[in-house]
Amino acid sequence: MAAVPTVTGSIDSADLGRVLAHEHIFVVGEEYRQNYQSDWDEDAKVVDAVTQLSELKSLGIDTILNPTVIGLGRYLPRVQRVAEQIDLNVVVATGVYTYNEIPFQFHYTGPGLLFDVPEPLTELFVKDLTEGIADTGVRAGFLKCAIEEQGLTPGVERVMRAVAQAHVQTGAPITVHTNPHTQSGLVTQQVLAEEGADLTKVVIGHSGDSTDVDYLCKVADAGSLLGMDRFGLDVLLPFEDRIATVLELLRRGYAERMVLAHDASCFIDWFDPEAKRQVVPRWNYRHISQDVLPALLEGGASEADIDTLLVDNPRRYFE
């Protein structure tokens, strides 16, 4: 057992219950919002989030891991307002989300740079994990970085190594946005391992976007968890293919190497909300409970498999 920090306080890992391992609440560029979203209604957005997440709890989910970090609009006071009104555990993350460069605040400050100091990213991540985020008193429970089709750019590599260093210092687990079509999960594992990371404490995110089971098995064989975490994003891979891939991995004995999620949010400013609903109507928090789990069971998964995916694996991730 281990203590897991949530937005509303620390809980025992045994009390996480059923976990969706990659769900956002708000993905909102605060700088953009404050300058250009004149129709933003803070209270209404909070009420809507409370409604959606309360519904998720009623469907049998107990905890979400929320990897909204710098680059995705992390703003804890808004998340706190929501978390205080729901009976659902919310675990938040620290890190930086970038496919290319790091934020300008770090361009000239760091090892070997104009202002030659120890890696400030690592220091900030450790602070979020051990002391709390800003003045909220909320500690991050895990780390997040990303690698996309652009590959291991200097900025991506710097963030990834800082995440690994913070993990080594604190023991906090890691989740990584990856592009499985470029097999970037294997690149991620190599870089993290070079920094001494425990690959069994790493989720290789968005693995569920691929049907390349041999690649996924290579990632899992190195010890990491496969994030089958974009259910509902059928435009990236159809529902039937996502289900078939999970079932094949179960058949091959990889039940203990997968976690499930949607990568959904209550509000994301990347798309017009109505257009999003039309293009990806099942990209919501309900989809796994209402559609995915029944399809897995119908396809041959057992109730024990479901418990492994939703309960045992996330618990072990923190322990």
Coordinates of C-alpha atoms in Angstrom, one line a residue:
M1 CA 0.0 0.0 0.0
A2 CA 1.1 3.6 -0.6
A3 CA -0.3 7.1 0.0
V4 CA -1.6 8.7 -3.1
P5 CA -2.2 12.5 -3.1
T6 CA -5.5 13.6 -4.6
V7 CA -6.9 17.1 -5.0
T8 CA -8.9 16.7 -1.8
G9 CA -6.3 14.9 0.3
S10 CA -4.2 11.8 0.5
I11 CA -5.7 8.3 0.2
D12 CA -4.4 4.8 0.4
S13 CA -3.7 3.1 -2.9
A14 CA -6.0 0.3 -1.8
D15 CA -8.8 2.9 -1.9
L16 CA -8.3 4.0 -5.4
G17 CA -11.0 1.6 -6.6
R18 CA -11.7 1.5 -10.4
V19 CA -9.4 3.9 -12.1
L20 CA -9.4 5.6 -15.5
A21 CA -5.7 6.3 -16.0
H22 CA -5.8 9.3 -18.4
E23 CA -8.6 11.8 -18.2
H24 CA -8.5 15.6 -18.3
I25 CA -11.1 17.9 -16.7
F26 CA -10.2 21.2 -18.3
V27 CA -7.8 21.7 -21.2
V28 CA -7.8 25.5 -21.4
G29 CA -5.0 27.8 -22.5
E30 CA -5.4 30.4 -19.7
E31 CA -3.5 33.1 -21.6
Y32 CA -5.7 32.7 -24.6
R33 CA -8.9 32.5 -22.5
Q34 CA -8.2 35.7 -20.6
N35 CA -7.5 37.6 -23.8
Y36 CA -10.0 36.1 -26.3
Q37 CA -12.7 34.0 -24.7
S38 CA -15.1 36.7 -23.8
D39 CA -18.0 34.2 -23.4
W40 CA -16.2 32.2 -20.7
D41 CA -18.5 31.5 -17.7
E42 CA -16.4 30.1 -14.9
D43 CA -19.3 29.0 -12.7
A44 CA -21.1 27.3 -15.6
K45 CA -18.0 25.4 -16.5
V46 CA -17.6 24.2 -13.0
V47 CA -21.2 23.1 -12.7
D48 CA -20.9 21.2 -16.0
A49 CA -17.8 19.4 -14.9
V50 CA -19.4 18.5 -11.6
T51 CA -22.3 17.0 -13.5
Q52 CA -20.2 15.0 -15.9
L53 CA -17.8 13.6 -13.2
S54 CA -20.7 12.8 -10.9
E55 CA -22.2 10.8 -13.7
L56 CA -18.9 9.0 -14.1
K57 CA -18.9 8.0 -10.5
S58 CA -22.4 6.7 -10.8
L59 CA -21.2 4.4 -13.6
G60 CA -18.8 2.7 -11.2
I61 CA -15.5 4.7 -11.6
D62 CA -13.8 5.8 -8.4
T63 CA -10.7 7.7 -9.5
I64 CA -9.3 9.5 -12.5
L65 CA -5.7 10.4 -13.1
N66 CA -5.6 13.9 -14.6
P67 CA -2.4 14.5 -16.6
T68 CA -3.1 18.2 -17.4
V69 CA 0.3 19.8 -17.0
I70 CA 2.1 23.0 -18.2
G71 CA 1.3 23.3 -21.9
L72 CA -2.2 22.0 -21.4
G73 CA -3.5 24.8 -19.2
R74 CA -3.1 23.3 -15.7
Y75 CA -5.0 25.6 -13.3
L76 CA -5.6 23.9 -9.9
P77 CA -8.1 26.4 -8.3
R78 CA -10.7 25.5 -10.9
V79 CA -10.1 21.8 -10.5
Q80 CA -10.3 22.2 -6.7
R81 CA -13.7 23.7 -7.0
V82 CA -14.9 20.7 -9.0
A83 CA -13.2 18.1 -6.8
E84 CA -14.7 19.5 -3.7
Q85 CA -18.2 18.8 -5.1
I86 CA -17.8 15.2 -6.3
D87 CA -17.3 11.8 -4.7
L88 CA -14.5 10.9 -7.2
N89 CA -10.8 10.9 -6.5
V90 CA -8.8 13.2 -8.8
V91 CA -5.0 12.7 -9.0
V92 CA -3.2 15.5 -10.8
A93 CA 0.2 15.6 -12.5
T94 CA 3.3 17.7 -12.9
G95 CA 5.5 18.0 -16.0
V96 CA 5.5 19.8 -19.4
Y97 CA 3.5 18.9 -22.5
T98 CA 5.4 19.8 -25.6
Y99 CA 6.0 18.1 -29.0
N100 CA 8.9 20.4 -29.9
E101 CA 10.4 23.2 -27.8
I102 CA 10.3 23.9 -24.0
P103 CA 8.6 27.0 -22.7
F104 CA 10.7 30.2 -23.1
Q105 CA 11.0 30.4 -19.4
F106 CA 13.6 27.6 -19.6
H107 CA 15.3 28.4 -23.0
Y108 CA 18.3 30.2 -21.4
T109 CA 18.4 28.7 -17.9
G110 CA 19.7 25.2 -17.2
P111 CA 22.8 23.0 -17.5
G112 CA 25.3 24.5 -20.0
L113 CA 23.0 27.4 -21.0
L114 CA 23.5 31.1 -20.7
F115 CA 22.5 30.9 -17.0
D116 CA 24.3 27.7 -16.2
V117 CA 22.4 26.1 -13.2
P118 CA 21.1 22.6 -12.4
E119 CA 18.0 21.6 -14.3
P120 CA 15.2 23.9 -13.1
L121 CA 12.5 21.7 -14.6
T122 CA 13.5 18.8 -12.3
E123 CA 13.4 21.2 -9.3
L124 CA 10.0 22.4 -10.1
F125 CA 8.6 19.0 -10.7
V126 CA 9.9 17.7 -7.4
K127 CA 8.4 20.7 -5.6
D128 CA 5.0 20.0 -7.1
L129 CA 5.3 16.4 -6.0
T130 CA 6.6 17.0 -2.5
E131 CA 5.4 20.4 -1.4
G132 CA 2.4 21.2 -3.6
I133 CA 1.4 23.1 -6.7
A134 CA 1.6 26.9 -6.4
D135 CA -0.2 27.9 -3.2
T136 CA -3.0 25.3 -3.5
G137 CA -1.6 22.8 -1.1
V138 CA -2.4 20.1 -3.7
R139 CA 0.5 17.7 -4.4
A140 CA 0.9 16.1 -7.8
G141 CA 0.7 12.3 -7.8
F142 CA 2.6 11.5 -11.0
L143 CA 4.7 13.0 -13.8
K144 CA 3.8 13.7 -17.5
C145 CA 5.8 14.4 -20.6
A146 CA 5.2 13.8 -24.3
I147 CA 6.9 12.7 -27.6
E148 CA 5.0 13.0 -30.8
E149 CA 5.6 12.4 -34.5
Q150 CA 8.4 15.0 -34.4
G151 CA 10.4 12.6 -32.3
L152 CA 13.1 13.3 -29.7
T153 CA 13.6 17.0 -30.3
P154 CA 16.1 18.7 -27.9
G155 CA 13.1 20.2 -26.0
V156 CA 11.3 17.0 -25.7
E157 CA 14.4 15.1 -24.6
R158 CA 15.1 17.8 -21.9
V159 CA 11.7 17.5 -20.5
M160 CA 11.7 13.7 -20.6
R161 CA 15.1 13.5 -18.8
A162 CA 13.9 16.0 -16.1
V163 CA 10.7 13.9 -15.6
A164 CA 12.9 10.8 -15.2
Q165 CA 15.2 12.6 -12.7
A166 CA 12.2 13.8 -10.6
H167 CA 10.8 10.2 -10.7
V168 CA 14.2 8.9 -9.4
Q169 CA 14.2 11.5 -6.6
T170 CA 10.6 11.0 -5.5
G171 CA 9.4 7.6 -6.7
A172 CA 6.4 9.2 -8.4
P173 CA 5.2 7.3 -11.5
I174 CA 5.2 8.6 -15.0
T175 CA 2.8 8.8 -17.9
V176 CA 4.0 9.7 -21.4
H177 CA 2.0 10.9 -24.4
T178 CA 3.4 8.9 -27.3
N179 CA 2.8 8.3 -31.0
P180 CA 2.7 4.5 -31.4
H181 CA 2.9 4.7 -35.2
T182 CA 6.5 5.9 -34.8
Q183 CA 7.2 3.4 -32.1
S184 CA 8.1 6.3 -29.8
G185 CA 7.3 4.2 -26.8
L186 CA 10.5 2.4 -27.3
V187 CA 12.4 5.6 -27.6
T188 CA 10.8 6.8 -24.4
Q189 CA 11.8 3.7 -22.5
Q190 CA 15.4 4.1 -23.6
V191 CA 15.7 7.7 -22.5
L192 CA 13.9 7.1 -19.2
A193 CA 16.0 4.1 -18.4
E194 CA 19.2 6.0 -19.1
E195 CA 18.2 8.3 -16.3
G196 CA 17.6 5.4 -14.0
A197 CA 13.8 5.3 -14.2
D198 CA 11.8 2.2 -13.1
L199 CA 10.0 1.3 -16.3
T200 CA 7.4 -0.6 -14.4
K201 CA 6.2 2.8 -13.1
V202 CA 5.7 4.2 -16.6
V203 CA 2.5 4.3 -18.6
I204 CA 3.2 4.5 -22.4
G205 CA 0.2 6.6 -23.3
H206 CA -2.0 6.3 -26.4
S207 CA -0.7 2.8 -27.1
G208 CA -4.4 2.0 -27.9
D209 CA -4.2 4.1 -31.1
S210 CA -2.2 1.2 -32.7
T211 CA -3.1 -2.3 -33.8
D212 CA 0.6 -3.3 -34.0
V213 CA 0.4 -5.9 -31.3
D214 CA 4.0 -7.0 -31.7
Y215 CA 5.2 -3.4 -31.0
L216 CA 2.9 -3.2 -28.0
C217 CA 4.2 -6.4 -26.7
K218 CA 7.8 -5.1 -27.0
V219 CA 6.9 -2.1 -24.9
A220 CA 5.1 -4.2 -22.3
D221 CA 7.9 -6.8 -22.2
A222 CA 10.2 -3.9 -21.0
G223 CA 8.0 -3.6 -18.0
S224 CA 5.8 -0.6 -18.8
L225 CA 2.0 -0.3 -18.8
L226 CA 0.3 0.2 -22.1
G227 CA -2.1 3.2 -22.0
M228 CA -5.2 2.0 -23.9
D229 CA -6.5 5.4 -23.2
R230 CA -8.3 7.0 -26.1
F231 CA -11.5 5.1 -26.3
G232 CA -14.0 7.3 -28.1
L233 CA -11.5 8.9 -30.4
D234 CA -12.8 6.7 -33.3
V235 CA -11.4 9.1 -35.9
L236 CA -7.9 7.9 -34.8
L237 CA -8.7 4.2 -34.6
P238 CA -12.2 2.6 -34.9
F239 CA -13.9 1.2 -31.8
E240 CA -13.8 -2.3 -33.1
D241 CA -10.0 -2.2 -33.7
R242 CA -9.4 -0.8 -30.2
I243 CA -11.5 -3.6 -28.6
A244 CA -9.8 -6.3 -30.8
T245 CA -6.3 -5.1 -29.8
V246 CA -7.1 -5.2 -26.1
L247 CA -8.6 -8.7 -26.5
E248 CA -5.6 -9.9 -28.4
L249 CA -3.2 -8.6 -25.7
L250 CA -5.4 -10.3 -23.1
R251 CA -5.2 -13.5 -25.1
R252 CA -1.4 -13.2 -25.2
G253 CA -1.2 -12.8 -21.4
Y254 CA -0.7 -9.0 -21.0
A255 CA -3.6 -8.3 -18.7
E256 CA -1.2 -6.9 -16.1
R257 CA 0.3 -4.5 -18.6
M258 CA -2.7 -2.4 -19.6
V259 CA -4.7 0.5 -18.2
L260 CA -7.9 2.0 -19.7
A261 CA -9.1 5.6 -20.3
H262 CA -10.6 8.0 -22.8
D263 CA -8.3 11.0 -22.7
A264 CA -11.5 12.9 -22.5
S265 CA -12.3 16.2 -20.8
C266 CA -15.2 18.3 -19.6
F267 CA -14.0 21.2 -21.8
I268 CA -11.2 21.5 -24.3
D269 CA -10.5 24.7 -26.2
W270 CA -8.8 22.9 -29.1
F271 CA -12.2 22.4 -30.9
D272 CA -15.6 23.9 -31.2
P273 CA -17.7 21.9 -28.6
E274 CA -20.6 21.2 -31.0
A275 CA -18.2 20.2 -33.8
K276 CA -16.4 17.8 -31.4
R277 CA -19.7 16.1 -30.5
Q278 CA -20.5 15.6 -34.1
V279 CA -17.1 14.2 -35.1
V280 CA -16.4 12.0 -32.0
P281 CA -19.8 11.5 -30.3
R282 CA -18.5 8.7 -28.0
W283 CA -15.5 10.7 -26.8
N284 CA -16.8 11.2 -23.3
Y285 CA -16.4 9.8 -19.8
R286 CA -19.3 7.3 -20.2
H287 CA -18.0 5.3 -23.1
I288 CA -15.8 2.8 -21.3
S289 CA -18.5 1.9 -18.7
Q290 CA -21.4 1.8 -21.2
D291 CA -19.7 0.4 -24.3
V292 CA -16.1 -0.7 -23.9
L293 CA -16.5 -3.0 -20.9
P294 CA -19.5 -4.8 -22.3
A295 CA -17.7 -5.3 -25.6
L296 CA -14.6 -6.7 -23.9
L297 CA -16.7 -9.1 -21.8
E298 CA -18.7 -10.2 -24.9
G299 CA -15.3 -10.7 -26.7
G300 CA -14.1 -13.1 -24.1
A301 CA -12.5 -11.0 -21.3
S302 CA -13.4 -12.1 -17.8
E303 CA -14.6 -10.0 -14.9
A304 CA -11.2 -10.7 -13.4
D305 CA -9.5 -9.2 -16.4
I306 CA -11.6 -6.0 -16.0
D307 CA -10.6 -5.8 -12.4
T308 CA -7.0 -6.2 -13.4
L309 CA -7.2 -3.4 -16.0
L310 CA -9.2 -0.9 -13.8
V311 CA -8.1 -1.7 -10.2
D312 CA -5.0 -3.8 -9.8
N313 CA -2.8 -2.2 -12.4
P314 CA -3.4 1.4 -11.4
R315 CA -2.9 0.5 -7.8
R316 CA 0.4 -1.3 -8.5
Y317 CA 1.5 1.8 -10.6
F318 CA 1.5 3.8 -7.3
E319 CA 2.8 1.1 -5.1

